[in-house]
mmCIF file of C-alpha atoms and ligand atoms in Angstrom:
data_model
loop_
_atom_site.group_PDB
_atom_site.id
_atom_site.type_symbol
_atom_site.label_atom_id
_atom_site.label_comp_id
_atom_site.label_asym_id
_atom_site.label_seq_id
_atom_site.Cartn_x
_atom_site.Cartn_y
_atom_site.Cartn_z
ATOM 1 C CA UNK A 1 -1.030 -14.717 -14.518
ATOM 2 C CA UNK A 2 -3.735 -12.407 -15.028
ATOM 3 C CA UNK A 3 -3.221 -8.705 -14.056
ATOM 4 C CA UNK A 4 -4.946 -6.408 -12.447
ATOM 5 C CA UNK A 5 -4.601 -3.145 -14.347
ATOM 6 C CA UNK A 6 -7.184 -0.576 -12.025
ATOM 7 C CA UNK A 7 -5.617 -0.669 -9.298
ATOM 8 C CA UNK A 8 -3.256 2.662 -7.831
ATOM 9 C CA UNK A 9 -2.763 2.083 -4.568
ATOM 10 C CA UNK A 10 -2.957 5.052 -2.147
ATOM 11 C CA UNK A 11 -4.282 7.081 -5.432
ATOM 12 C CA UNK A 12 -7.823 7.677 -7.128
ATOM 13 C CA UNK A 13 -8.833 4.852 -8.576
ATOM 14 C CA UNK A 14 -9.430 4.782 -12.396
ATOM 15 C CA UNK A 15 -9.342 3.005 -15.661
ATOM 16 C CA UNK A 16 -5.997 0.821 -16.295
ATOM 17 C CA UNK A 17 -3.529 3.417 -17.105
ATOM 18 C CA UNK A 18 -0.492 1.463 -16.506
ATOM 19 C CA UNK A 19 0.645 -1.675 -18.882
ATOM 20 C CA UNK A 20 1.469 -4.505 -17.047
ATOM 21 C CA UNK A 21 4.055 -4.884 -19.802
ATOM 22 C CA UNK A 22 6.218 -2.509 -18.295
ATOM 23 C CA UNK A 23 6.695 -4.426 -15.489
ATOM 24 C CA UNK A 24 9.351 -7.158 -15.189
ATOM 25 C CA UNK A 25 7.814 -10.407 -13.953
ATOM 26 C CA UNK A 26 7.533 -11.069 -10.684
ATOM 27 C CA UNK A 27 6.864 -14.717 -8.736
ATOM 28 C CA UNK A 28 4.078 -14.755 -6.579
ATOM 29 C CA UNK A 29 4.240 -16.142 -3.175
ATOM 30 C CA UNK A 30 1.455 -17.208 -1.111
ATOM 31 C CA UNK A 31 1.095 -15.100 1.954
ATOM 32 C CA UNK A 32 2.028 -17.497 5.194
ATOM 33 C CA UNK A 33 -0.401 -15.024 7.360
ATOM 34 C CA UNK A 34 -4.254 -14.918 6.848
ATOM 35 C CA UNK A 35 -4.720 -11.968 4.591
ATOM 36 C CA UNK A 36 -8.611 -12.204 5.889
ATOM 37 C CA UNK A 37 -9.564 -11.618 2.145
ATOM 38 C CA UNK A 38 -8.082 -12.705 -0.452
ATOM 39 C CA UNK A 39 -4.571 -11.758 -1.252
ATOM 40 C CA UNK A 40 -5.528 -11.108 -5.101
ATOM 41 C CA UNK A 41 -2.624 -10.117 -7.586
ATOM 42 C CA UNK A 42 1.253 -8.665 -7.597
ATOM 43 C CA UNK A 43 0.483 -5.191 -7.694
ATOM 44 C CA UNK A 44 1.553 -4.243 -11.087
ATOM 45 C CA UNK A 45 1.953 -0.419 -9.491
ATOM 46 C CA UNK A 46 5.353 -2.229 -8.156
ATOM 47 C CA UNK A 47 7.463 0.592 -9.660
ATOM 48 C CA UNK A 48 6.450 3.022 -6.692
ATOM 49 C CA UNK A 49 7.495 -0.022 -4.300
ATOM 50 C CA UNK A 50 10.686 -2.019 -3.183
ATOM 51 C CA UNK A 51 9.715 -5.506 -3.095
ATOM 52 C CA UNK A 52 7.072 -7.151 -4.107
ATOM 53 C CA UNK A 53 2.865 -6.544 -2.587
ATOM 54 C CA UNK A 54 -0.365 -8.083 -3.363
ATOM 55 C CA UNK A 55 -3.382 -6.188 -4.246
ATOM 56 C CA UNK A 56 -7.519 -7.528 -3.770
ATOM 57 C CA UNK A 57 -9.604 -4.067 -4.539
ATOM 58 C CA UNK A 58 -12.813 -4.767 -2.050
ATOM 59 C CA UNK A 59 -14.578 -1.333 -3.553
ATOM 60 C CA UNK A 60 -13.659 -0.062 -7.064
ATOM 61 C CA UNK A 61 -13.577 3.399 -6.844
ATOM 62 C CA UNK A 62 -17.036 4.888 -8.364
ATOM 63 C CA UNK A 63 -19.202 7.522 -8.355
ATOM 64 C CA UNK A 64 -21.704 6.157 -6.232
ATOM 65 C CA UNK A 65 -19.516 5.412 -3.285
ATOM 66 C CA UNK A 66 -16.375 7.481 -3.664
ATOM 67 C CA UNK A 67 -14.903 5.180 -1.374
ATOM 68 C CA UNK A 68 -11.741 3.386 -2.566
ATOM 69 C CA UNK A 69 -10.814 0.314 -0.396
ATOM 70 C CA UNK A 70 -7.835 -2.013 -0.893
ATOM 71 C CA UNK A 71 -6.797 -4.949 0.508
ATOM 72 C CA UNK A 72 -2.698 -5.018 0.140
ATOM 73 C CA UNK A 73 -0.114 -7.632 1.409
ATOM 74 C CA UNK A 74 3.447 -7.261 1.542
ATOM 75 C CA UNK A 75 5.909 -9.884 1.112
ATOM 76 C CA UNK A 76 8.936 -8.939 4.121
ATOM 77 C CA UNK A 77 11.144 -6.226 3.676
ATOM 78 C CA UNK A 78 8.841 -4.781 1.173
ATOM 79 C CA UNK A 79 7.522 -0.874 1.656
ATOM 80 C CA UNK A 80 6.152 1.823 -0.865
ATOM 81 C CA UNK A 81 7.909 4.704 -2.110
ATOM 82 C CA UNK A 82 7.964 7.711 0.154
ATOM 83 C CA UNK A 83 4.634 9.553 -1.068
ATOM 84 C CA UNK A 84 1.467 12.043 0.213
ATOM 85 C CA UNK A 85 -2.190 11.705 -0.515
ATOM 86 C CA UNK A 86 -4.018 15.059 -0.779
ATOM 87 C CA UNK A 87 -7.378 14.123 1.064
ATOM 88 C CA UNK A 88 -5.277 11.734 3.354
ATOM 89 C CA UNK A 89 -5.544 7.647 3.707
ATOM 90 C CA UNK A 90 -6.544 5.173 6.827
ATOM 91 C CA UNK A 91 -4.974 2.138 6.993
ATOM 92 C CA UNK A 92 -6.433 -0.902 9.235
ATOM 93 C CA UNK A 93 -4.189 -3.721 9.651
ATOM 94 C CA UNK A 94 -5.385 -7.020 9.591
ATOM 95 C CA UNK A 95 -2.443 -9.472 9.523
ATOM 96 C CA UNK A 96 1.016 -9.643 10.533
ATOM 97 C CA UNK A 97 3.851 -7.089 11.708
ATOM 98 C CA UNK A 98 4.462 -4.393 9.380
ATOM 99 C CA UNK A 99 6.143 -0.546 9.886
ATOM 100 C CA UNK A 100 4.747 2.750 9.464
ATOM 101 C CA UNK A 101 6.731 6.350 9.341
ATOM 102 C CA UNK A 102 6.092 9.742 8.367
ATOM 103 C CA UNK A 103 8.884 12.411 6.824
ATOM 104 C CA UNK A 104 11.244 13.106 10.272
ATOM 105 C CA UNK A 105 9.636 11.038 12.475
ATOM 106 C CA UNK A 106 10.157 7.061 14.140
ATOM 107 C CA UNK A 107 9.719 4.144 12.104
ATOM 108 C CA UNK A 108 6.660 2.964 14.045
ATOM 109 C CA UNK A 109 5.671 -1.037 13.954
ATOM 110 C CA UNK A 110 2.301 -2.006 12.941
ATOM 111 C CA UNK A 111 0.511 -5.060 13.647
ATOM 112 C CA UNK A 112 -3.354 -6.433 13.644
ATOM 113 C CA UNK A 113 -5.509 -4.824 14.915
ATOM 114 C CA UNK A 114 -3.877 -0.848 14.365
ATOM 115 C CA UNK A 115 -5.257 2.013 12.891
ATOM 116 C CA UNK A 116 -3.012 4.787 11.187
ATOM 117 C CA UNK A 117 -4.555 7.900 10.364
ATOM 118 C CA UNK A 118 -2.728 9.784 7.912
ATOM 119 C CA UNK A 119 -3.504 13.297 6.788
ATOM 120 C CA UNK A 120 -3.686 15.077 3.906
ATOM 121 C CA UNK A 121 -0.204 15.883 2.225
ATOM 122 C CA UNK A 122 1.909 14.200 5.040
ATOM 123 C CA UNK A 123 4.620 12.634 3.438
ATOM 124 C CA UNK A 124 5.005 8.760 4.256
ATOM 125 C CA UNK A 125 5.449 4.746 3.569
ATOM 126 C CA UNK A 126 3.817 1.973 4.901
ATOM 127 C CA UNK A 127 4.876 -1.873 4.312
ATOM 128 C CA UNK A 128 6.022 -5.106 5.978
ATOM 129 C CA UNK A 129 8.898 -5.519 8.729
ATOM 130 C CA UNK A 130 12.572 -6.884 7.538
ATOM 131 C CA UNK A 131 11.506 -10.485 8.367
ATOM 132 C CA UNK A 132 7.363 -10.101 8.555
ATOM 133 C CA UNK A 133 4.913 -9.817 6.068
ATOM 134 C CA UNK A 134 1.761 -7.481 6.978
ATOM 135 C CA UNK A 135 -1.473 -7.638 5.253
ATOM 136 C CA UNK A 136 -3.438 -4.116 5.560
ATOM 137 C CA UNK A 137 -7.057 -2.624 4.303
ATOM 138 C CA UNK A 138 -6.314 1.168 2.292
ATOM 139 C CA UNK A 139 -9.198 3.337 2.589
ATOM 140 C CA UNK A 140 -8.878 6.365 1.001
ATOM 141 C CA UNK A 141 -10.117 9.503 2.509
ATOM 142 C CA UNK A 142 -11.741 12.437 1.305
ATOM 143 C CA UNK A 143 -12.366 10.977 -2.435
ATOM 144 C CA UNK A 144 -12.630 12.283 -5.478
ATOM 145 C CA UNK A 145 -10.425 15.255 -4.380
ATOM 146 C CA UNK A 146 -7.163 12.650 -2.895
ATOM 147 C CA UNK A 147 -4.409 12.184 -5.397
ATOM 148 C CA UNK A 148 -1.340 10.645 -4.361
ATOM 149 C CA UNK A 149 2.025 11.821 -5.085
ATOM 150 C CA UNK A 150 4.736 9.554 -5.469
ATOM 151 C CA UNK A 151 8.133 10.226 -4.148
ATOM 152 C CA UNK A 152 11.440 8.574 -3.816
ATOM 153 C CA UNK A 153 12.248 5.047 -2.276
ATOM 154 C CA UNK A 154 12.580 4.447 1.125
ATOM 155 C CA UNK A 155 16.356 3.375 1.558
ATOM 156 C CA UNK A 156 17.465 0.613 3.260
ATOM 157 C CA UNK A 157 19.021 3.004 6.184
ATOM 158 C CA UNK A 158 15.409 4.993 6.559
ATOM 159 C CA UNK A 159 13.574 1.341 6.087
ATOM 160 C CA UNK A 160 15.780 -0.320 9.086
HETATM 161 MN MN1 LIG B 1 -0.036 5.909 1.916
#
């Protein structure tokens, strides 16, 4: 399977910085929900995530645009590390039943049609429900001054 090696999700995009070799291989399913676009590649950032997500970049990150947009599915039961972006992220789901939460707060469910605005530096994870998958567009905000910064796991007492 090819790899896509520019992707970060929820980070500046750049050149591949991340072998795909370090990754153990994972089998790809095909989404039962329509992912609108296409549901591209296993997201060979897995190693910030429990489970397994798809990736289709729809804008590269670039000079011209500064406007990093991702199309990512996750498989159920599978949500990114705990992490923070520093100019913030907006997330528009498309597809399925997924769960948001932010550092101290309620899990919150997601489904199509939301919109979850996230500012700058709050700590979070987004991904599917325990038995759903959840397809959702990442636009990143405030680019080229949003890194993200990866955290811990989400447990499976936090994630449920
Ligand atoms: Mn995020």
């Amino acid at each position: 399977m090819r790899r896509v090696l520019s992707f970060v999700l929820c980070a500046v995009l750049g050149a591949g910085a991340v072998s795909a070799a370090d990754n153990a291989p994972v089998e790809a399913k095909k989404a039962p929900i329509d992912t609108i676009f296409p549901q591209g590649e296993v997201n060979p950032y897995g190693k910030f995530f429990t489970g397994t997500s798809y990736l289709t970049m729809l804008s590269n990150n670039d000079e011209v645009f500064n406007a990093p947009i991702g199309n990512v599915t996750f498989e159920p039961g599978t949500r990114t590390n705990w992490h923070k972006h520093s100019g913030g992220q907006i997330l528009l789901v498309l597809a399925g039943e997924g769960r948001y939460c932010e550092r101290g707060k309620e899990v919150q469910v997601i489904k199509k049609g939301d919109v979850v605005r996230i500012a700058p530096n709050v700590e979070h994870w987004h991904g599917a429900g325990p038995e759903t998958w959840m397809t959702h567009i990442s636009v990143e905000t405030n680019v080229p001054n949003n890194k993200a910064e990866w955290l811990e796991p989400v447990s499976d007492a936090d994630y449920r």
